[in-house]
Amino acid sequence: MEYRSFKEASVAEVGLGTWQLGSSEWGEVDEEEAFSILQAYLDNGGNFIDTADIYGMGISERKIGKFLKQAETDRDIYVATKLGRREDDGYGWPQNFTYKAMREHVVSSLENLGVDQLFLDQFHCIPKEQLEKGDVFDHFRKIQDEGLIKHWGVSVETAEEAKICLQQEGLGSLQIIFNLFRQHMANEFFEVAAEKDVALIVRVPLASGLLTGKFDENTTFPEDDHRNFNADGEAFNVGETFSGIEFSKGIELTRKIQDIMPKGSMPQLALRWILDHPQVTTVIPGATKKAHVESNTGASDLQPLGKEAHKKLRELYEAEIRPNIRGRY
């Protein structure tokens, strides 16, 4: 495993996304399987875990907290979480964006994870209007001054939102959708993020599994899987599912990508493409089983794809992929 700088920390360039561990929108992942996934990640050199308070309404956070209490490792483990999307007990939009609500949600995450300070808390794809207004950033700064969080960042849906956040003093990170179906993001703000020492955390790196190359026209998903109920953006931003590409079109485009790639594991090669961008701090593929973790972390061991492959992949993107992206980006 290779590591990259996140402020004062050295984090694994392949992190672990844990939406799946919340046992919501991905099907059930019980505690035993969750612990197996987390242990496999540590065993393969990982030390950066991303979660959110909304993943199973605290289930993901609590599983991680319970696991880390009994984990045997001499490595610092960095856990990032997110807030802003809860709707329980009178919360919701815009109630979530007051200082009082944000602090309560931070404290809830601290309790779930069993820690005194969060390494990183992030806004969880909140409305652009709130980012433009700016009060929420002051609330995060105040909570940071109180010592409850070490760093704060923002998970965004669009390049425009990323640019708004990059104007904020003290921004620690941006979490973005960036993959072979979203290549243009690198040209929009990566250099500015690097100049400002803002970490880039890449989510949806395999386009909800499309870029693994393991799906075909007959693939179906369980009723409670977002790849079923949000395939066309019925529940939330379609970009979070298959990166906004219509499923059957995504299968066709993935096959064209495979024709360009060198021989090897398609999931690893798709992750390697992301890691070939030096401004990226860490990529956070999720996993529903131990084998996924072992495959994903192996991307760190691969050699860069090379200029010719990158050139051909960008040409395919501009000609055939980008025109097919749906939703906000």
Short mmCIF file of C-alpha atoms in Angstrom, two decimals:
data_model
loop_
_atom_site.label_atom_id
_atom_site.label_comp_id
_atom_site.label_asym_id
_atom_site.label_seq_id
_atom_site.Cartn_x
_atom_site.Cartn_y
_atom_site.Cartn_z
CA MET A 1 0.00 0.00 0.00
CA GLU A 2 1.23 3.47 -0.91
CA TYR A 3 0.35 6.50 1.22
CA ARG A 4 -0.34 10.16 0.45
CA SER A 5 -0.41 13.31 2.56
CA PHE A 6 -3.59 14.56 4.19
CA LYS A 7 -2.45 17.60 6.16
CA GLU A 8 -0.28 16.17 8.96
CA ALA A 9 -1.40 12.58 8.31
CA SER A 10 -0.17 9.92 5.91
CA VAL A 11 -3.22 8.07 4.58
CA ALA A 12 -3.59 5.01 2.39
CA GLU A 13 -4.18 5.96 -1.23
CA VAL A 14 -6.85 3.26 -1.32
CA GLY A 15 -9.31 3.94 1.47
CA LEU A 16 -12.50 2.12 2.40
CA GLY A 17 -15.98 3.50 1.81
CA THR A 18 -18.55 2.09 4.22
CA TRP A 19 -21.98 3.05 2.86
CA GLN A 20 -22.50 -0.70 2.47
CA LEU A 21 -21.89 -1.37 6.16
CA GLY A 22 -24.98 0.63 7.04
CA SER A 23 -27.10 -2.21 5.60
CA SER A 24 -29.26 0.29 3.74
CA GLU A 25 -29.40 0.97 0.00
CA TRP A 26 -26.98 -1.93 -0.62
CA GLY A 27 -28.70 -4.86 1.07
CA GLU A 28 -27.78 -6.42 4.40
CA VAL A 29 -24.18 -6.64 5.64
CA ASP A 30 -24.20 -8.18 9.10
CA GLU A 31 -21.69 -7.37 11.83
CA GLU A 32 -19.56 -10.46 11.23
CA GLU A 33 -19.19 -9.65 7.53
CA ALA A 34 -18.56 -5.98 8.33
CA PHE A 35 -15.76 -6.91 10.73
CA SER A 36 -14.28 -9.24 8.10
CA ILE A 37 -14.27 -6.38 5.58
CA LEU A 38 -12.69 -3.95 8.03
CA GLN A 39 -10.05 -6.47 9.13
CA ALA A 40 -9.15 -7.28 5.53
CA TYR A 41 -8.70 -3.58 4.88
CA LEU A 42 -6.30 -3.20 7.82
CA ASP A 43 -4.47 -6.40 6.86
CA ASN A 44 -3.83 -4.95 3.41
CA GLY A 45 -2.26 -1.78 4.73
CA GLY A 46 -5.32 0.45 4.89
CA ASN A 47 -5.77 3.25 7.41
CA PHE A 48 -8.48 5.59 5.98
CA ILE A 49 -12.16 4.74 6.48
CA ASP A 50 -15.01 6.93 5.25
CA THR A 51 -18.54 6.74 6.66
CA ALA A 52 -21.55 9.00 7.34
CA ASP A 53 -24.11 9.45 10.07
CA ILE A 54 -26.91 8.66 7.60
CA TYR A 55 -25.53 5.23 6.60
CA GLY A 56 -28.11 3.08 8.34
CA MET A 57 -28.78 5.97 10.72
CA GLY A 58 -25.57 5.36 12.64
CA ILE A 59 -25.22 1.63 11.97
CA SER A 60 -22.08 2.03 9.84
CA GLU A 61 -20.46 4.36 12.37
CA ARG A 62 -21.25 2.04 15.27
CA LYS A 63 -19.88 -1.01 13.47
CA ILE A 64 -16.65 0.84 12.75
CA GLY A 65 -16.40 2.10 16.32
CA LYS A 66 -16.98 -1.35 17.78
CA PHE A 67 -14.46 -2.92 15.40
CA LEU A 68 -11.71 -0.39 16.10
CA LYS A 69 -12.05 -0.90 19.85
CA GLN A 70 -10.98 -4.54 19.47
CA ALA A 71 -8.70 -4.21 16.42
CA GLU A 72 -5.04 -5.00 16.96
CA THR A 73 -2.88 -2.61 14.96
CA ASP A 74 0.06 -0.33 15.59
CA ARG A 75 -1.02 1.89 12.70
CA ASP A 76 -2.96 5.14 13.15
CA ILE A 77 -6.45 4.69 11.70
CA TYR A 78 -8.17 7.78 10.32
CA VAL A 79 -11.97 7.80 10.20
CA ALA A 80 -13.90 10.41 8.25
CA THR A 81 -17.64 10.85 8.59
CA LYS A 82 -20.30 13.16 7.16
CA LEU A 83 -23.34 15.12 8.31
CA GLY A 84 -26.17 17.16 6.92
CA ARG A 85 -28.70 14.66 5.56
CA ARG A 86 -30.46 13.40 8.69
CA GLU A 87 -34.24 13.76 8.87
CA ASP A 88 -34.94 12.16 12.25
CA ASP A 89 -36.36 13.90 15.33
CA GLY A 90 -37.25 17.14 13.61
CA TYR A 91 -34.05 17.39 11.59
CA GLY A 92 -33.94 17.86 7.84
CA TRP A 93 -33.32 20.73 5.45
CA PRO A 94 -32.85 23.56 6.41
CA GLN A 95 -32.91 22.66 10.12
CA ASN A 96 -29.68 20.65 9.79
CA PHE A 97 -27.61 23.73 8.96
CA THR A 98 -27.78 25.58 12.26
CA TYR A 99 -24.80 25.51 14.60
CA LYS A 100 -26.92 23.69 17.20
CA ALA A 101 -27.96 20.89 14.83
CA MET A 102 -24.48 20.48 13.38
CA ARG A 103 -22.92 20.23 16.82
CA GLU A 104 -25.51 17.67 17.90
CA HIS A 105 -24.76 15.59 14.82
CA VAL A 106 -21.01 15.79 15.45
CA VAL A 107 -21.53 14.64 19.04
CA SER A 108 -23.72 11.78 17.81
CA SER A 109 -20.94 10.63 15.45
CA LEU A 110 -18.38 10.88 18.25
CA GLU A 111 -20.56 8.64 20.41
CA ASN A 112 -21.18 6.14 17.61
CA LEU A 113 -17.48 5.88 16.79
CA GLY A 114 -16.40 5.92 20.43
CA VAL A 115 -13.84 8.71 20.04
CA ASP A 116 -13.26 12.14 21.59
CA GLN A 117 -12.39 13.90 18.35
CA LEU A 118 -13.27 13.22 14.70
CA PHE A 119 -10.31 13.24 12.30
CA LEU A 120 -12.57 14.61 9.57
CA ASP A 121 -16.24 15.57 9.35
CA GLN A 122 -17.74 16.61 6.03
CA PHE A 123 -20.92 18.18 4.73
CA HIS A 124 -22.83 15.41 2.99
CA CYS A 125 -23.87 16.86 -0.38
CA ILE A 126 -25.88 19.73 1.07
CA PRO A 127 -27.68 22.34 -1.10
CA LYS A 128 -25.53 24.71 -3.12
CA GLU A 129 -27.48 27.60 -1.61
CA GLN A 130 -26.12 26.71 1.84
CA LEU A 131 -22.56 26.60 0.51
CA GLU A 132 -23.00 30.00 -1.12
CA LYS A 133 -24.56 31.51 2.00
CA GLY A 134 -21.51 30.37 3.97
CA ASP A 135 -22.85 30.21 7.55
CA VAL A 136 -22.30 26.45 7.70
CA PHE A 137 -18.55 26.91 7.26
CA ASP A 138 -18.45 29.24 10.27
CA HIS A 139 -20.31 26.60 12.27
CA PHE A 140 -17.69 23.99 11.33
CA ARG A 141 -14.88 26.38 12.29
CA LYS A 142 -16.49 26.94 15.69
CA ILE A 143 -16.88 23.20 16.27
CA GLN A 144 -13.26 22.76 15.20
CA ASP A 145 -12.17 25.42 17.69
CA GLU A 146 -14.01 23.46 20.38
CA GLY A 147 -11.80 20.47 19.60
CA LEU A 148 -14.58 18.13 18.50
CA ILE A 149 -13.19 17.79 14.97
CA LYS A 150 -9.64 18.02 13.68
CA HIS A 151 -10.48 18.83 10.07
CA TRP A 152 -13.63 19.63 8.10
CA GLY A 153 -14.48 19.16 4.48
CA VAL A 154 -17.30 18.93 1.97
CA SER A 155 -18.71 16.11 -0.13
CA VAL A 156 -20.03 17.70 -3.32
CA GLU A 157 -22.04 16.70 -6.37
CA THR A 158 -20.70 19.18 -8.92
CA ALA A 159 -17.56 20.98 -10.03
CA GLU A 160 -19.34 24.29 -9.37
CA GLU A 161 -19.91 23.31 -5.73
CA ALA A 162 -16.26 22.25 -5.41
CA LYS A 163 -15.13 25.68 -6.63
CA ILE A 164 -17.41 27.45 -4.13
CA CYS A 165 -15.90 25.41 -1.29
CA LEU A 166 -12.33 26.05 -2.43
CA GLN A 167 -12.84 29.73 -1.61
CA GLN A 168 -13.30 28.89 2.08
CA GLU A 169 -10.40 29.33 4.48
CA GLY A 170 -9.60 26.19 6.44
CA LEU A 171 -11.18 23.69 4.04
CA GLY A 172 -9.49 20.35 4.67
CA SER A 173 -10.94 18.18 1.94
CA LEU A 174 -13.31 17.78 -0.96
CA GLN A 175 -15.05 14.49 -1.57
CA ILE A 176 -15.96 14.10 -5.24
CA ILE A 177 -17.29 11.67 -7.81
CA PHE A 178 -14.33 11.01 -10.09
CA ASN A 179 -13.88 7.96 -12.29
CA LEU A 180 -13.66 6.87 -15.91
CA PHE A 181 -17.24 8.11 -16.34
CA ARG A 182 -16.41 11.53 -14.80
CA GLN A 183 -12.97 12.39 -16.17
CA HIS A 184 -13.52 16.13 -16.70
CA MET A 185 -13.35 16.89 -12.97
CA ALA A 186 -9.53 16.75 -13.14
CA ASN A 187 -9.48 19.78 -15.43
CA GLU A 188 -11.98 21.77 -13.38
CA PHE A 189 -10.28 22.23 -9.99
CA PHE A 190 -7.58 19.62 -9.20
CA GLU A 191 -4.68 22.04 -9.56
CA VAL A 192 -6.35 24.65 -7.34
CA ALA A 193 -7.04 22.02 -4.67
CA ALA A 194 -3.38 20.99 -4.72
CA GLU A 195 -2.21 24.62 -4.45
CA LYS A 196 -4.47 25.14 -1.42
CA ASP A 197 -3.45 21.83 0.20
CA VAL A 198 -7.02 20.55 0.08
CA ALA A 199 -7.24 16.76 0.09
CA LEU A 200 -9.27 15.11 -2.68
CA ILE A 201 -11.26 12.06 -1.59
CA VAL A 202 -12.72 10.12 -4.53
CA ARG A 203 -16.04 8.35 -4.09
CA VAL A 204 -18.07 6.19 -6.53
CA PRO A 205 -14.75 5.18 -8.15
CA LEU A 206 -16.20 2.08 -9.80
CA ALA A 207 -19.52 3.70 -10.77
CA SER A 208 -21.55 1.53 -8.37
CA GLY A 209 -19.85 -1.57 -9.76
CA LEU A 210 -20.36 -0.84 -13.46
CA LEU A 211 -16.64 -0.31 -13.98
CA THR A 212 -15.78 -3.73 -12.54
CA GLY A 213 -16.84 -5.21 -15.87
CA LYS A 214 -18.75 -7.93 -14.01
CA PHE A 215 -22.27 -6.83 -14.97
CA ASP A 216 -24.13 -7.67 -18.15
CA GLU A 217 -27.54 -6.99 -19.67
CA ASN A 218 -29.14 -9.64 -17.46
CA THR A 219 -27.79 -8.32 -14.15
CA THR A 220 -30.46 -7.39 -11.60
CA PHE A 221 -30.26 -5.92 -8.10
CA PRO A 222 -32.29 -6.48 -4.91
CA GLU A 223 -35.29 -4.28 -4.24
CA ASP A 224 -33.52 -2.44 -1.39
CA ASP A 225 -30.36 -1.80 -3.44
CA HIS A 226 -29.97 1.78 -4.74
CA ARG A 227 -28.82 0.34 -8.06
CA ASN A 228 -32.41 -0.82 -8.40
CA PHE A 229 -34.51 1.95 -6.85
CA ASN A 230 -32.26 4.88 -7.87
CA ALA A 231 -31.04 3.70 -11.26
CA ASP A 232 -32.69 6.71 -12.89
CA GLY A 233 -32.44 9.13 -9.96
CA GLU A 234 -35.83 8.38 -8.42
CA ALA A 235 -34.58 8.69 -4.81
CA PHE A 236 -31.54 11.01 -4.91
CA ASN A 237 -29.04 12.44 -7.36
CA VAL A 238 -28.67 9.94 -10.19
CA GLY A 239 -24.93 10.67 -10.24
CA GLU A 240 -24.50 8.63 -7.05
CA THR A 241 -25.73 5.54 -8.91
CA PHE A 242 -23.68 4.36 -11.90
CA SER A 243 -22.23 7.92 -12.05
CA GLY A 244 -25.35 9.02 -13.87
CA ILE A 245 -24.86 6.67 -16.82
CA GLU A 246 -27.92 4.62 -17.86
CA PHE A 247 -27.21 1.00 -16.91
CA SER A 248 -27.31 -0.69 -20.32
CA LYS A 249 -25.30 2.16 -21.86
CA GLY A 250 -22.80 1.82 -19.03
CA ILE A 251 -22.26 -1.85 -19.84
CA GLU A 252 -21.57 -0.94 -23.47
CA LEU A 253 -19.15 1.83 -22.50
CA THR A 254 -17.36 -0.31 -19.92
CA ARG A 255 -16.63 -2.89 -22.64
CA LYS A 256 -15.08 -0.15 -24.77
CA ILE A 257 -12.96 0.92 -21.80
CA GLN A 258 -11.82 -2.67 -21.30
CA ASP A 259 -10.66 -2.81 -24.93
CA ILE A 260 -8.32 0.12 -24.21
CA MET A 261 -7.02 -1.09 -20.84
CA PRO A 262 -4.00 -3.37 -20.52
CA LYS A 263 -4.70 -6.94 -19.47
CA GLY A 264 -5.57 -7.37 -15.82
CA SER A 265 -8.29 -6.91 -13.23
CA MET A 266 -10.76 -4.32 -14.48
CA PRO A 267 -11.67 -3.06 -10.97
CA GLN A 268 -8.00 -2.58 -10.14
CA LEU A 269 -7.26 -0.89 -13.46
CA ALA A 270 -10.20 1.50 -13.01
CA LEU A 271 -8.88 2.43 -9.57
CA ARG A 272 -5.34 2.72 -10.93
CA TRP A 273 -6.57 5.26 -13.48
CA ILE A 274 -7.77 7.44 -10.59
CA LEU A 275 -4.53 7.01 -8.64
CA ASP A 276 -2.55 8.11 -11.68
CA HIS A 277 -3.76 11.63 -10.84
CA PRO A 278 -1.25 12.89 -8.24
CA GLN A 279 -3.67 15.45 -6.79
CA VAL A 280 -5.93 12.64 -5.55
CA THR A 281 -5.33 11.93 -1.87
CA THR A 282 -7.32 8.72 -1.51
CA VAL A 283 -9.98 6.75 -3.34
CA ILE A 284 -12.71 5.09 -1.25
CA PRO A 285 -14.27 2.07 -2.98
CA GLY A 286 -16.87 0.25 -0.91
CA ALA A 287 -17.12 -3.47 -0.29
CA THR A 288 -19.78 -6.00 0.64
CA LYS A 289 -17.29 -8.82 1.11
CA LYS A 290 -13.66 -9.39 2.04
CA ALA A 291 -12.66 -10.31 -1.53
CA HIS A 292 -13.68 -6.85 -2.75
CA VAL A 293 -11.27 -5.23 -0.28
CA GLU A 294 -8.41 -7.48 -1.32
CA SER A 295 -9.00 -6.63 -4.97
CA ASN A 296 -9.40 -2.89 -4.41
CA THR A 297 -6.29 -2.46 -2.27
CA GLY A 298 -4.29 -4.30 -4.94
CA ALA A 299 -4.70 -1.27 -7.22
CA SER A 300 -2.00 0.44 -5.17
CA ASP A 301 0.53 -2.15 -6.35
CA LEU A 302 -0.09 -1.63 -10.07
CA GLN A 303 2.12 0.44 -12.33
CA PRO A 304 0.63 3.62 -13.86
CA LEU A 305 -1.38 2.98 -17.01
CA GLY A 306 0.81 5.08 -19.27
CA LYS A 307 0.21 8.14 -21.45
CA GLU A 308 -1.21 6.30 -24.46
CA ALA A 309 -3.90 4.53 -22.44
CA HIS A 310 -4.84 7.79 -20.72
CA LYS A 311 -5.06 9.56 -24.08
CA LYS A 312 -7.36 6.93 -25.59
CA LEU A 313 -9.54 6.80 -22.49
CA ARG A 314 -9.98 10.59 -22.56
CA GLU A 315 -10.88 10.50 -26.24
CA LEU A 316 -13.53 7.86 -25.55
CA TYR A 317 -14.82 9.97 -22.66
CA GLU A 318 -15.24 13.13 -24.70
CA ALA A 319 -16.75 11.36 -27.70
CA GLU A 320 -19.10 8.82 -26.11
CA ILE A 321 -19.21 8.92 -22.31
CA ARG A 322 -19.67 12.55 -21.30
CA PRO A 323 -22.67 13.08 -23.63
CA ASN A 324 -24.44 10.28 -21.72
CA ILE A 325 -23.99 11.62 -18.15
CA ARG A 326 -27.29 12.43 -16.46
CA GLY A 327 -27.90 14.53 -13.36
CA ARG A 328 -25.85 17.28 -11.72
CA TYR A 329 -22.11 17.19 -12.28
#
